[in-house]
Short mmCIF file of C-alpha atoms in Angstrom, two decimals:
data_model
loop_
_atom_site.label_atom_id
_atom_site.label_comp_id
_atom_site.label_asym_id
_atom_site.label_seq_id
_atom_site.Cartn_x
_atom_site.Cartn_y
_atom_site.Cartn_z
CA UNK A 1 36.54 47.93 -18.95
CA UNK A 2 34.75 51.07 -18.26
CA UNK A 3 35.55 53.51 -15.43
CA UNK A 4 34.57 52.57 -11.88
CA UNK A 5 31.29 53.99 -10.73
CA UNK A 6 31.72 57.69 -9.95
CA UNK A 7 34.88 58.13 -11.70
CA UNK A 8 34.03 59.57 -15.07
CA UNK A 9 34.67 63.14 -16.12
CA UNK A 10 30.90 63.89 -15.98
CA UNK A 11 30.80 62.66 -12.33
CA UNK A 12 33.94 64.58 -11.41
CA UNK A 13 32.71 67.74 -13.07
CA UNK A 14 29.53 67.32 -10.91
CA UNK A 15 31.51 66.89 -8.00
CA UNK A 16 33.39 70.15 -8.81
CA UNK A 17 30.13 71.93 -9.03
CA UNK A 18 28.89 70.38 -5.76
CA UNK A 19 32.02 71.41 -4.03
CA UNK A 20 32.28 74.97 -5.14
CA UNK A 21 28.78 75.98 -5.65
CA UNK A 22 24.96 75.38 -4.81
CA UNK A 23 24.18 74.77 -8.47
CA UNK A 24 22.10 71.29 -9.28
CA UNK A 25 23.68 68.80 -11.44
CA UNK A 26 22.08 65.91 -13.16
CA UNK A 27 23.14 62.54 -11.84
CA UNK A 28 25.02 61.70 -8.42
CA UNK A 29 28.61 63.55 -7.96
CA UNK A 30 31.68 61.42 -7.54
CA UNK A 31 33.32 61.45 -3.92
CA UNK A 32 35.82 64.14 -3.22
CA UNK A 33 39.23 63.01 -4.83
CA UNK A 34 42.20 64.82 -5.99
CA UNK A 35 41.25 64.04 -9.46
CA UNK A 36 38.25 66.54 -9.51
CA UNK A 37 40.38 69.57 -9.36
CA UNK A 38 40.66 69.74 -13.10
CA UNK A 39 37.02 70.86 -13.17
CA UNK A 40 37.62 74.15 -11.01
CA UNK A 41 38.29 76.54 -13.98
CA UNK A 42 34.95 75.34 -15.79
CA UNK A 43 33.12 75.65 -12.46
CA UNK A 44 34.59 79.19 -12.00
CA UNK A 45 33.87 80.25 -15.54
CA UNK A 46 30.10 78.96 -15.19
CA UNK A 47 29.79 81.20 -12.04
CA UNK A 48 31.19 84.14 -13.71
CA UNK A 49 29.00 83.68 -16.73
CA UNK A 50 25.85 83.57 -14.71
CA UNK A 51 26.81 86.65 -12.94
CA UNK A 52 27.50 88.28 -16.14
CA UNK A 53 23.92 87.63 -17.37
CA UNK A 54 22.59 89.56 -14.21
CA UNK A 55 24.81 92.41 -14.85
CA UNK A 56 23.77 92.59 -18.47
CA UNK A 57 20.12 92.41 -17.61
CA UNK A 58 20.37 95.22 -15.14
CA UNK A 59 22.43 97.43 -17.48
CA UNK A 60 19.71 96.78 -20.22
CA UNK A 61 17.34 98.01 -17.73
CA UNK A 62 19.24 101.16 -17.27
CA UNK A 63 20.19 100.53 -13.81
CA UNK A 64 22.83 102.92 -12.56
CA UNK A 65 26.55 101.35 -12.97
CA UNK A 66 27.48 100.88 -9.49
CA UNK A 67 24.09 99.38 -8.50
CA UNK A 68 24.20 97.22 -11.56
CA UNK A 69 27.80 96.29 -10.59
CA UNK A 70 26.60 95.07 -6.84
CA UNK A 71 23.89 92.77 -8.30
CA UNK A 72 26.37 90.10 -10.10
CA UNK A 73 28.54 90.02 -6.77
CA UNK A 74 25.50 89.24 -4.77
CA UNK A 75 24.49 86.60 -7.45
CA UNK A 76 27.94 84.90 -7.21
CA UNK A 77 27.58 84.92 -3.47
CA UNK A 78 24.37 83.11 -3.60
CA UNK A 79 25.60 80.73 -6.33
CA UNK A 80 28.69 79.69 -4.28
CA UNK A 81 26.97 79.79 -0.85
CA UNK A 82 29.46 82.52 0.21
CA UNK A 83 32.13 79.88 0.01
CA UNK A 84 34.93 82.19 -0.97
CA UNK A 85 33.75 85.10 1.04
CA UNK A 86 33.82 82.81 4.17
CA UNK A 87 37.30 81.82 3.31
CA UNK A 88 38.52 85.18 2.72
CA UNK A 89 37.13 86.54 6.01
CA UNK A 90 38.55 83.49 7.93
CA UNK A 91 41.90 83.90 6.33
CA UNK A 92 42.20 87.70 7.03
CA UNK A 93 41.05 87.22 10.68
CA UNK A 94 43.73 84.28 11.05
CA UNK A 95 46.47 86.14 9.50
CA UNK A 96 45.56 89.30 11.42
CA UNK A 97 45.63 87.67 14.73
CA UNK A 98 48.37 87.52 17.25
CA UNK A 99 49.37 84.02 18.35
CA UNK A 100 51.08 80.95 17.26
CA UNK A 101 49.85 78.34 14.64
CA UNK A 102 47.33 76.59 16.97
CA UNK A 103 45.66 80.08 17.65
CA UNK A 104 45.37 80.70 13.98
CA UNK A 105 43.79 77.16 13.29
CA UNK A 106 41.38 77.87 16.06
CA UNK A 107 40.31 81.30 14.33
CA UNK A 108 39.90 79.32 10.96
CA UNK A 109 37.26 77.14 12.67
CA UNK A 110 35.43 79.90 14.24
CA UNK A 111 32.30 80.74 12.45
CA UNK A 112 32.36 84.49 13.84
CA UNK A 113 33.83 87.24 11.59
CA UNK A 114 36.39 89.52 13.23
CA UNK A 115 37.42 93.11 12.40
CA UNK A 116 40.19 91.83 9.65
CA UNK A 117 37.72 89.61 8.21
CA UNK A 118 34.86 92.25 7.91
CA UNK A 119 37.35 94.71 6.46
CA UNK A 120 38.57 92.21 3.91
CA UNK A 121 34.97 91.71 2.80
CA UNK A 122 34.23 95.20 2.43
CA UNK A 123 37.42 96.09 0.49
CA UNK A 124 36.76 92.96 -1.70
CA UNK A 125 32.97 93.88 -2.67
CA UNK A 126 33.91 97.36 -2.91
CA UNK A 127 36.79 96.97 -5.00
CA UNK A 128 35.21 94.50 -7.31
CA UNK A 129 31.95 96.61 -7.70
CA UNK A 130 33.98 99.66 -8.35
CA UNK A 131 35.89 98.01 -11.29
CA UNK A 132 32.80 96.27 -12.75
CA UNK A 133 31.12 99.86 -12.77
CA UNK A 134 33.49 101.11 -15.18
CA UNK A 135 32.82 98.18 -17.77
CA UNK A 136 30.10 97.80 -20.41
CA UNK A 137 28.21 94.50 -20.33
CA UNK A 138 30.42 92.65 -22.91
CA UNK A 139 33.68 93.63 -21.09
CA UNK A 140 32.10 92.79 -17.69
CA UNK A 141 31.18 89.34 -19.10
CA UNK A 142 34.74 88.61 -20.13
CA UNK A 143 36.18 89.87 -16.77
CA UNK A 144 33.65 88.00 -14.68
CA UNK A 145 34.19 84.63 -16.61
CA UNK A 146 37.85 85.00 -16.69
CA UNK A 147 38.17 86.06 -13.11
CA UNK A 148 36.02 83.06 -11.94
CA UNK A 149 38.22 80.65 -14.01
CA UNK A 150 41.57 82.03 -12.82
CA UNK A 151 40.70 82.59 -9.31
CA UNK A 152 39.69 79.09 -8.85
CA UNK A 153 42.69 77.68 -10.80
CA UNK A 154 45.26 79.88 -8.99
CA UNK A 155 44.23 78.33 -5.57
CA UNK A 156 45.16 74.86 -6.76
CA UNK A 157 48.77 76.04 -6.31
CA UNK A 158 48.23 75.71 -2.60
CA UNK A 159 46.80 72.26 -2.81
CA UNK A 160 49.77 71.27 -4.85
CA UNK A 161 52.64 72.98 -3.03
CA UNK A 162 51.45 72.81 0.72
CA UNK A 163 50.79 70.09 3.25
CA UNK A 164 47.17 70.11 4.70
CA UNK A 165 46.74 72.36 7.64
CA UNK A 166 44.75 69.56 9.47
CA UNK A 167 44.52 65.86 8.65
CA UNK A 168 40.78 65.87 8.62
CA UNK A 169 40.23 69.35 6.61
CA UNK A 170 39.21 69.55 2.91
CA UNK A 171 42.77 70.19 1.81
CA UNK A 172 43.58 66.66 2.95
CA UNK A 173 40.82 65.04 0.98
CA UNK A 174 42.05 66.80 -2.17
CA UNK A 175 45.54 65.56 -1.60
CA UNK A 176 47.78 64.11 -2.48
CA UNK A 177 47.64 66.11 -5.60
CA UNK A 178 47.37 64.63 -8.80
CA UNK A 179 49.68 66.66 -11.24
CA UNK A 180 47.93 65.60 -14.46
CA UNK A 181 44.72 66.88 -12.99
CA UNK A 182 46.35 70.20 -12.05
CA UNK A 183 48.06 70.50 -15.48
CA UNK A 184 44.74 69.95 -17.17
CA UNK A 185 43.18 72.58 -14.90
CA UNK A 186 45.95 75.11 -16.20
CA UNK A 187 45.29 74.06 -19.74
CA UNK A 188 41.68 74.85 -19.36
CA UNK A 189 42.24 78.05 -17.66
CA UNK A 190 44.45 79.14 -20.53
CA UNK A 191 41.96 78.20 -23.10
CA UNK A 192 39.20 80.26 -21.29
CA UNK A 193 41.77 83.01 -21.19
CA UNK A 194 42.49 82.90 -24.93
CA UNK A 195 38.77 82.67 -25.63
CA UNK A 196 37.78 85.78 -23.60
CA UNK A 197 40.78 88.10 -24.35
CA UNK A 198 43.39 88.98 -26.93
CA UNK A 199 46.56 86.88 -27.00
CA UNK A 200 48.54 89.87 -25.62
CA UNK A 201 46.19 90.44 -22.77
CA UNK A 202 45.61 86.67 -21.96
CA UNK A 203 49.09 85.70 -21.30
CA UNK A 204 49.72 88.29 -18.63
CA UNK A 205 46.35 87.51 -17.08
CA UNK A 206 47.56 83.98 -16.76
CA UNK A 207 50.80 85.12 -15.49
CA UNK A 208 49.36 87.39 -12.90
CA UNK A 209 46.90 84.56 -11.72
CA UNK A 210 49.93 82.13 -11.15
CA UNK A 211 51.87 84.99 -9.47
CA UNK A 212 49.12 85.61 -6.98
CA UNK A 213 48.77 81.89 -6.37
CA UNK A 214 52.60 81.40 -5.83
CA UNK A 215 52.58 84.50 -3.47
CA UNK A 216 49.79 83.02 -1.42
CA UNK A 217 51.68 79.91 -1.15
CA UNK A 218 54.73 81.95 0.11
#
């Protein structure tokens, strides 16, 4: 017997792209399910690769490094629909606010950006642009691809370890976590790390990503 409709790896990969990006994908995506999280590192690597092409093109046109470094960040924001920036701003506002859990959840629902959220976005863009500006196109491509893959893999620790904040939220739709899918995601992230960096650098990068993910859970 074949897989049920919408449950093949191709449909799950399409669902991952539909969830994390605005990129088109042939065929109907699978419905959101805990299984699709295995695709997160591949989606992140694809986003990083597309951003790296923008950076390489601008550097080939002899655009100044800092200006060229801002362009792939803008491209990534367009590719993802500012999904991660929105999450960063909401999280910063919620953590920086005074009040109880209910107050923080209300802030997460609020589409407006406060001082903490705006500050977080500024330092995020400024820090990433400053770092990219020091790299050549090849090194920047490796950094963007790996950061895209590891960043989206590290967030899976929160899905795996934490209960959803709200029963109707996205976290609840991706839970209960399928450990096999999470293990596959980390295996793919490790392969991407080893394909982009020497072994002695790839292993620390994986450990740092896992450590940051665990710190966010904490």
